[in-house]
Amino acid sequence: MDIEHKKRLIKYNDKLFSCTTSIAMELIGGKWKSVILIYLIDGKKRYNELYKLISTITERTLSLQLKKLEQDGLITRRVYTKKPPLKVEYALTPLGETLAPVLTSIAQWGKTVADEKGEIIE
């Protein structure tokens, strides 16, 4: 795949970007977005499932990041109200699913770094 490198402006979601990489990082960058997305590759998850899987995230941060990912069209939020208790599930959208190979590659690279230079604590 050839990526054209030239000076330009790209408008996406009413914001201006100088590079397509900036658009990608706007959508999945930061400490938590890619972590949330990688856990949703396997299928839909409830809020508490995600909270337990991502042991170092706060509830507020998880809630804010889920809202942002939903606004950006990468995940869906489905609320079940038929019978109590209220049930909410999050899942990747078709656009979010296109990130699976990218996120899996990043996760594999991170595992390689962790194996070579880090310490995995169970």
Short mmCIF file of N, CA and C in Angstrom, two decimals:
data_model
loop_
_atom_site.label_atom_id
_atom_site.label_comp_id
_atom_site.label_asym_id
_atom_site.label_seq_id
_atom_site.Cartn_x
_atom_site.Cartn_y
_atom_site.Cartn_z
N MET A 1 0.84 -1.17 0.00
CA MET A 1 0.00 0.00 0.00
C MET A 1 0.89 1.23 0.00
N ASP A 2 0.66 2.10 -0.95
CA ASP A 2 1.41 3.35 -1.03
C ASP A 2 0.63 4.45 -0.34
N ILE A 3 1.33 5.16 0.51
CA ILE A 3 0.74 6.31 1.18
C ILE A 3 1.41 7.55 0.61
N GLU A 4 0.61 8.44 0.12
CA GLU A 4 1.12 9.65 -0.50
C GLU A 4 1.47 10.67 0.59
N HIS A 5 2.71 11.12 0.59
CA HIS A 5 3.17 12.10 1.58
C HIS A 5 3.34 13.45 0.89
N LYS A 6 2.39 14.33 1.13
CA LYS A 6 2.49 15.67 0.61
C LYS A 6 1.75 16.60 1.55
N LYS A 7 2.07 17.89 1.44
CA LYS A 7 1.40 18.86 2.30
C LYS A 7 -0.05 19.01 1.85
N ARG A 8 -0.97 18.83 2.81
CA ARG A 8 -2.39 18.96 2.52
C ARG A 8 -3.16 19.07 3.82
N LEU A 9 -4.42 19.40 3.69
CA LEU A 9 -5.33 19.41 4.83
C LEU A 9 -6.47 18.46 4.52
N ILE A 10 -6.89 17.72 5.53
CA ILE A 10 -7.99 16.78 5.39
C ILE A 10 -9.03 17.16 6.44
N LYS A 11 -10.27 17.33 6.02
CA LYS A 11 -11.34 17.64 6.96
C LYS A 11 -12.09 16.35 7.28
N TYR A 12 -12.18 16.07 8.58
CA TYR A 12 -12.89 14.88 9.05
C TYR A 12 -13.60 15.27 10.35
N ASN A 13 -14.88 15.02 10.43
CA ASN A 13 -15.68 15.37 11.61
C ASN A 13 -15.49 16.83 12.03
N ASP A 14 -15.50 17.70 11.06
CA ASP A 14 -15.35 19.14 11.29
C ASP A 14 -14.02 19.54 11.91
N LYS A 15 -13.01 18.69 11.81
CA LYS A 15 -11.66 19.02 12.27
C LYS A 15 -10.72 18.92 11.09
N LEU A 16 -9.64 19.69 11.16
CA LEU A 16 -8.64 19.65 10.10
C LEU A 16 -7.44 18.83 10.55
N PHE A 17 -6.96 17.98 9.65
CA PHE A 17 -5.80 17.13 9.91
C PHE A 17 -4.80 17.29 8.77
N SER A 18 -3.52 17.15 9.11
CA SER A 18 -2.49 17.27 8.07
C SER A 18 -2.08 15.92 7.51
N CYS A 19 -2.56 14.84 8.12
CA CYS A 19 -2.13 13.51 7.72
C CYS A 19 -3.21 12.50 8.09
N THR A 20 -3.34 11.45 7.29
CA THR A 20 -4.33 10.42 7.60
C THR A 20 -4.00 9.68 8.90
N THR A 21 -2.72 9.63 9.25
CA THR A 21 -2.32 9.01 10.53
C THR A 21 -2.94 9.78 11.69
N SER A 22 -3.02 11.09 11.56
CA SER A 22 -3.63 11.91 12.61
C SER A 22 -5.10 11.57 12.80
N ILE A 23 -5.78 11.27 11.71
CA ILE A 23 -7.19 10.87 11.81
C ILE A 23 -7.29 9.55 12.57
N ALA A 24 -6.45 8.59 12.20
CA ALA A 24 -6.46 7.29 12.89
C ALA A 24 -6.19 7.46 14.38
N MET A 25 -5.20 8.28 14.71
CA MET A 25 -4.86 8.47 16.12
C MET A 25 -5.95 9.24 16.87
N GLU A 26 -6.66 10.11 16.18
CA GLU A 26 -7.79 10.81 16.77
C GLU A 26 -8.85 9.79 17.22
N LEU A 27 -9.04 8.76 16.42
CA LEU A 27 -10.07 7.76 16.70
C LEU A 27 -9.63 6.69 17.70
N ILE A 28 -8.37 6.25 17.64
CA ILE A 28 -7.95 5.12 18.49
C ILE A 28 -6.79 5.46 19.42
N GLY A 29 -6.28 6.69 19.36
CA GLY A 29 -5.13 7.07 20.17
C GLY A 29 -5.50 7.27 21.63
N GLY A 30 -4.50 7.51 22.42
CA GLY A 30 -4.70 7.68 23.85
C GLY A 30 -4.45 6.37 24.58
N LYS A 31 -4.55 6.44 25.86
CA LYS A 31 -4.19 5.29 26.70
C LYS A 31 -5.23 4.16 26.66
N TRP A 32 -6.51 4.48 26.47
CA TRP A 32 -7.55 3.48 26.71
C TRP A 32 -8.35 3.01 25.50
N LYS A 33 -8.48 3.83 24.47
CA LYS A 33 -9.36 3.46 23.36
C LYS A 33 -8.97 2.13 22.72
N SER A 34 -7.71 1.98 22.39
CA SER A 34 -7.28 0.74 21.73
C SER A 34 -7.42 -0.47 22.67
N VAL A 35 -7.25 -0.24 23.96
CA VAL A 35 -7.40 -1.33 24.94
C VAL A 35 -8.86 -1.80 24.96
N ILE A 36 -9.78 -0.86 25.00
CA ILE A 36 -11.20 -1.21 24.98
C ILE A 36 -11.54 -1.94 23.69
N LEU A 37 -11.06 -1.42 22.58
CA LEU A 37 -11.36 -2.03 21.28
C LEU A 37 -10.80 -3.45 21.17
N ILE A 38 -9.60 -3.68 21.67
CA ILE A 38 -8.99 -5.02 21.57
C ILE A 38 -9.83 -6.05 22.34
N TYR A 39 -10.42 -5.63 23.46
CA TYR A 39 -11.26 -6.56 24.22
C TYR A 39 -12.60 -6.82 23.54
N LEU A 40 -13.04 -5.92 22.69
CA LEU A 40 -14.31 -6.11 21.98
C LEU A 40 -14.16 -6.91 20.69
N ILE A 41 -12.91 -7.20 20.28
CA ILE A 41 -12.70 -8.00 19.07
C ILE A 41 -13.34 -9.37 19.22
N ASP A 42 -13.28 -9.94 20.42
CA ASP A 42 -13.83 -11.28 20.67
C ASP A 42 -15.35 -11.32 20.70
N GLY A 43 -15.97 -10.16 20.76
CA GLY A 43 -17.43 -10.11 20.81
C GLY A 43 -17.92 -9.10 21.83
N LYS A 44 -19.23 -8.97 21.90
CA LYS A 44 -19.82 -7.96 22.77
C LYS A 44 -19.50 -8.22 24.23
N LYS A 45 -19.42 -7.11 24.96
CA LYS A 45 -19.13 -7.19 26.40
C LYS A 45 -20.01 -6.19 27.13
N ARG A 46 -20.32 -6.52 28.36
CA ARG A 46 -21.05 -5.60 29.23
C ARG A 46 -20.05 -4.67 29.90
N TYR A 47 -20.55 -3.56 30.42
CA TYR A 47 -19.70 -2.56 31.06
C TYR A 47 -18.82 -3.18 32.14
N ASN A 48 -19.43 -3.95 33.03
CA ASN A 48 -18.67 -4.54 34.14
C ASN A 48 -17.62 -5.54 33.66
N GLU A 49 -17.90 -6.24 32.57
CA GLU A 49 -16.90 -7.16 32.01
C GLU A 49 -15.66 -6.37 31.56
N LEU A 50 -15.90 -5.28 30.86
CA LEU A 50 -14.78 -4.45 30.42
C LEU A 50 -14.03 -3.87 31.61
N TYR A 51 -14.76 -3.41 32.60
CA TYR A 51 -14.14 -2.82 33.79
C TYR A 51 -13.24 -3.83 34.51
N LYS A 52 -13.69 -5.07 34.60
CA LYS A 52 -12.88 -6.11 35.25
C LYS A 52 -11.67 -6.50 34.41
N LEU A 53 -11.83 -6.52 33.09
CA LEU A 53 -10.72 -6.88 32.20
C LEU A 53 -9.62 -5.83 32.19
N ILE A 54 -10.00 -4.56 32.27
CA ILE A 54 -9.03 -3.46 32.22
C ILE A 54 -8.80 -3.01 33.66
N SER A 55 -7.93 -3.70 34.35
CA SER A 55 -7.81 -3.57 35.80
C SER A 55 -7.32 -2.20 36.28
N THR A 56 -6.68 -1.41 35.43
CA THR A 56 -6.14 -0.14 35.90
C THR A 56 -6.94 1.09 35.44
N ILE A 57 -8.09 0.89 34.85
CA ILE A 57 -8.92 2.01 34.39
C ILE A 57 -9.93 2.38 35.48
N THR A 58 -10.27 3.66 35.57
CA THR A 58 -11.31 4.07 36.51
C THR A 58 -12.68 3.95 35.82
N GLU A 59 -13.72 3.88 36.62
CA GLU A 59 -15.08 3.77 36.06
C GLU A 59 -15.42 5.00 35.22
N ARG A 60 -15.04 6.16 35.70
CA ARG A 60 -15.33 7.40 34.97
C ARG A 60 -14.63 7.42 33.62
N THR A 61 -13.35 7.05 33.61
CA THR A 61 -12.60 7.03 32.36
C THR A 61 -13.19 6.02 31.39
N LEU A 62 -13.54 4.84 31.87
CA LEU A 62 -14.14 3.83 31.00
C LEU A 62 -15.43 4.37 30.39
N SER A 63 -16.26 4.97 31.21
CA SER A 63 -17.52 5.52 30.72
C SER A 63 -17.29 6.59 29.66
N LEU A 64 -16.37 7.51 29.90
CA LEU A 64 -16.07 8.58 28.94
C LEU A 64 -15.51 8.02 27.63
N GLN A 65 -14.62 7.05 27.73
CA GLN A 65 -14.00 6.48 26.53
C GLN A 65 -15.01 5.68 25.71
N LEU A 66 -15.91 4.96 26.39
CA LEU A 66 -16.97 4.24 25.67
C LEU A 66 -17.87 5.21 24.92
N LYS A 67 -18.22 6.32 25.56
CA LYS A 67 -19.05 7.33 24.89
C LYS A 67 -18.35 7.90 23.67
N LYS A 68 -17.06 8.19 23.79
CA LYS A 68 -16.31 8.75 22.67
C LYS A 68 -16.20 7.74 21.53
N LEU A 69 -15.92 6.49 21.84
CA LEU A 69 -15.83 5.45 20.81
C LEU A 69 -17.17 5.26 20.10
N GLU A 70 -18.26 5.40 20.85
CA GLU A 70 -19.59 5.29 20.25
C GLU A 70 -19.85 6.50 19.34
N GLN A 71 -19.51 7.70 19.80
CA GLN A 71 -19.67 8.91 18.98
C GLN A 71 -18.88 8.81 17.68
N ASP A 72 -17.70 8.22 17.75
CA ASP A 72 -16.84 8.09 16.58
C ASP A 72 -17.24 6.95 15.65
N GLY A 73 -18.27 6.19 16.05
CA GLY A 73 -18.79 5.13 15.19
C GLY A 73 -17.99 3.84 15.21
N LEU A 74 -17.16 3.64 16.24
CA LEU A 74 -16.35 2.42 16.33
C LEU A 74 -17.02 1.32 17.15
N ILE A 75 -17.91 1.71 18.06
CA ILE A 75 -18.64 0.72 18.85
C ILE A 75 -20.12 1.09 18.90
N THR A 76 -20.92 0.10 19.23
CA THR A 76 -22.35 0.33 19.46
C THR A 76 -22.65 0.05 20.92
N ARG A 77 -23.69 0.69 21.41
CA ARG A 77 -24.16 0.50 22.78
C ARG A 77 -25.60 0.05 22.67
N ARG A 78 -25.87 -1.12 23.17
CA ARG A 78 -27.25 -1.65 23.11
C ARG A 78 -27.78 -1.82 24.53
N VAL A 79 -28.93 -1.23 24.77
CA VAL A 79 -29.55 -1.27 26.10
C VAL A 79 -30.74 -2.21 26.05
N TYR A 80 -30.77 -3.16 26.97
CA TYR A 80 -31.89 -4.09 27.10
C TYR A 80 -32.71 -3.67 28.32
N THR A 81 -33.99 -3.38 28.09
CA THR A 81 -34.83 -2.89 29.19
C THR A 81 -36.03 -3.78 29.47
N LYS A 82 -36.10 -4.93 28.83
CA LYS A 82 -37.27 -5.81 28.98
C LYS A 82 -37.50 -6.25 30.42
N LYS A 83 -36.43 -6.66 31.08
CA LYS A 83 -36.58 -7.11 32.46
C LYS A 83 -35.41 -6.59 33.29
N PRO A 84 -35.67 -6.23 34.52
CA PRO A 84 -34.59 -5.75 35.38
C PRO A 84 -33.62 -6.89 35.71
N PRO A 85 -32.38 -6.63 35.99
CA PRO A 85 -31.75 -5.32 35.95
C PRO A 85 -31.43 -4.89 34.52
N LEU A 86 -31.27 -3.61 34.36
CA LEU A 86 -30.92 -3.04 33.06
C LEU A 86 -29.62 -3.67 32.57
N LYS A 87 -29.59 -3.99 31.29
CA LYS A 87 -28.42 -4.64 30.71
C LYS A 87 -27.93 -3.80 29.53
N VAL A 88 -26.64 -3.46 29.51
CA VAL A 88 -26.05 -2.69 28.43
C VAL A 88 -24.87 -3.48 27.88
N GLU A 89 -24.84 -3.64 26.55
CA GLU A 89 -23.73 -4.34 25.89
C GLU A 89 -23.07 -3.43 24.87
N TYR A 90 -21.76 -3.58 24.76
CA TYR A 90 -20.97 -2.83 23.79
C TYR A 90 -20.39 -3.82 22.79
N ALA A 91 -20.35 -3.41 21.53
CA ALA A 91 -19.80 -4.25 20.47
C ALA A 91 -19.17 -3.37 19.40
N LEU A 92 -18.29 -3.96 18.63
CA LEU A 92 -17.68 -3.23 17.52
C LEU A 92 -18.69 -3.03 16.40
N THR A 93 -18.62 -1.90 15.76
CA THR A 93 -19.40 -1.66 14.54
C THR A 93 -18.61 -2.27 13.38
N PRO A 94 -19.18 -2.31 12.19
CA PRO A 94 -18.39 -2.77 11.03
C PRO A 94 -17.11 -1.96 10.84
N LEU A 95 -17.18 -0.64 11.07
CA LEU A 95 -15.96 0.18 10.99
C LEU A 95 -14.97 -0.24 12.07
N GLY A 96 -15.46 -0.47 13.28
CA GLY A 96 -14.59 -0.91 14.38
C GLY A 96 -13.96 -2.26 14.09
N GLU A 97 -14.70 -3.14 13.44
CA GLU A 97 -14.17 -4.46 13.10
C GLU A 97 -13.00 -4.38 12.12
N THR A 98 -12.96 -3.33 11.29
CA THR A 98 -11.83 -3.19 10.36
C THR A 98 -10.52 -2.90 11.09
N LEU A 99 -10.61 -2.52 12.36
CA LEU A 99 -9.41 -2.28 13.16
C LEU A 99 -8.80 -3.56 13.73
N ALA A 100 -9.51 -4.67 13.68
CA ALA A 100 -9.03 -5.91 14.30
C ALA A 100 -7.62 -6.29 13.88
N PRO A 101 -7.28 -6.32 12.59
CA PRO A 101 -5.91 -6.71 12.23
C PRO A 101 -4.86 -5.72 12.73
N VAL A 102 -5.19 -4.45 12.72
CA VAL A 102 -4.25 -3.42 13.18
C VAL A 102 -4.01 -3.57 14.69
N LEU A 103 -5.10 -3.68 15.46
CA LEU A 103 -4.99 -3.79 16.91
C LEU A 103 -4.31 -5.09 17.32
N THR A 104 -4.60 -6.18 16.60
CA THR A 104 -3.97 -7.46 16.90
C THR A 104 -2.46 -7.37 16.66
N SER A 105 -2.06 -6.71 15.58
CA SER A 105 -0.63 -6.53 15.30
C SER A 105 0.05 -5.70 16.38
N ILE A 106 -0.61 -4.62 16.80
CA ILE A 106 -0.05 -3.78 17.86
C ILE A 106 0.07 -4.57 19.16
N ALA A 107 -0.96 -5.35 19.48
CA ALA A 107 -0.94 -6.16 20.70
C ALA A 107 0.17 -7.20 20.65
N GLN A 108 0.37 -7.82 19.50
CA GLN A 108 1.44 -8.81 19.35
C GLN A 108 2.80 -8.16 19.52
N TRP A 109 2.98 -6.99 18.93
CA TRP A 109 4.24 -6.27 19.08
C TRP A 109 4.47 -5.92 20.56
N GLY A 110 3.41 -5.49 21.25
CA GLY A 110 3.52 -5.19 22.67
C GLY A 110 3.88 -6.42 23.49
N LYS A 111 3.35 -7.58 23.11
CA LYS A 111 3.70 -8.83 23.80
C LYS A 111 5.17 -9.15 23.60
N THR A 112 5.67 -8.95 22.39
CA THR A 112 7.09 -9.20 22.11
C THR A 112 7.96 -8.31 22.99
N VAL A 113 7.61 -7.04 23.08
CA VAL A 113 8.37 -6.11 23.91
C VAL A 113 8.30 -6.54 25.38
N ALA A 114 7.10 -6.90 25.83
CA ALA A 114 6.93 -7.33 27.22
C ALA A 114 7.75 -8.59 27.52
N ASP A 115 7.75 -9.54 26.58
CA ASP A 115 8.51 -10.78 26.78
C ASP A 115 10.01 -10.51 26.83
N GLU A 116 10.49 -9.59 26.00
CA GLU A 116 11.92 -9.32 25.91
C GLU A 116 12.42 -8.36 26.98
N LYS A 117 11.62 -7.36 27.33
CA LYS A 117 12.12 -6.30 28.19
C LYS A 117 11.29 -6.04 29.44
N GLY A 118 10.16 -6.70 29.56
CA GLY A 118 9.27 -6.42 30.66
C GLY A 118 9.11 -7.59 31.61
N GLU A 119 8.16 -7.45 32.47
CA GLU A 119 7.85 -8.50 33.43
C GLU A 119 6.33 -8.59 33.51
N ILE A 120 5.79 -9.75 33.21
CA ILE A 120 4.35 -9.95 33.25
C ILE A 120 3.97 -10.43 34.65
N ILE A 121 3.08 -9.68 35.28
CA ILE A 121 2.63 -10.00 36.63
C ILE A 121 1.20 -10.48 36.54
N GLU A 122 0.95 -11.70 36.94
CA GLU A 122 -0.40 -12.29 36.84
C GLU A 122 -1.31 -11.72 37.89
#
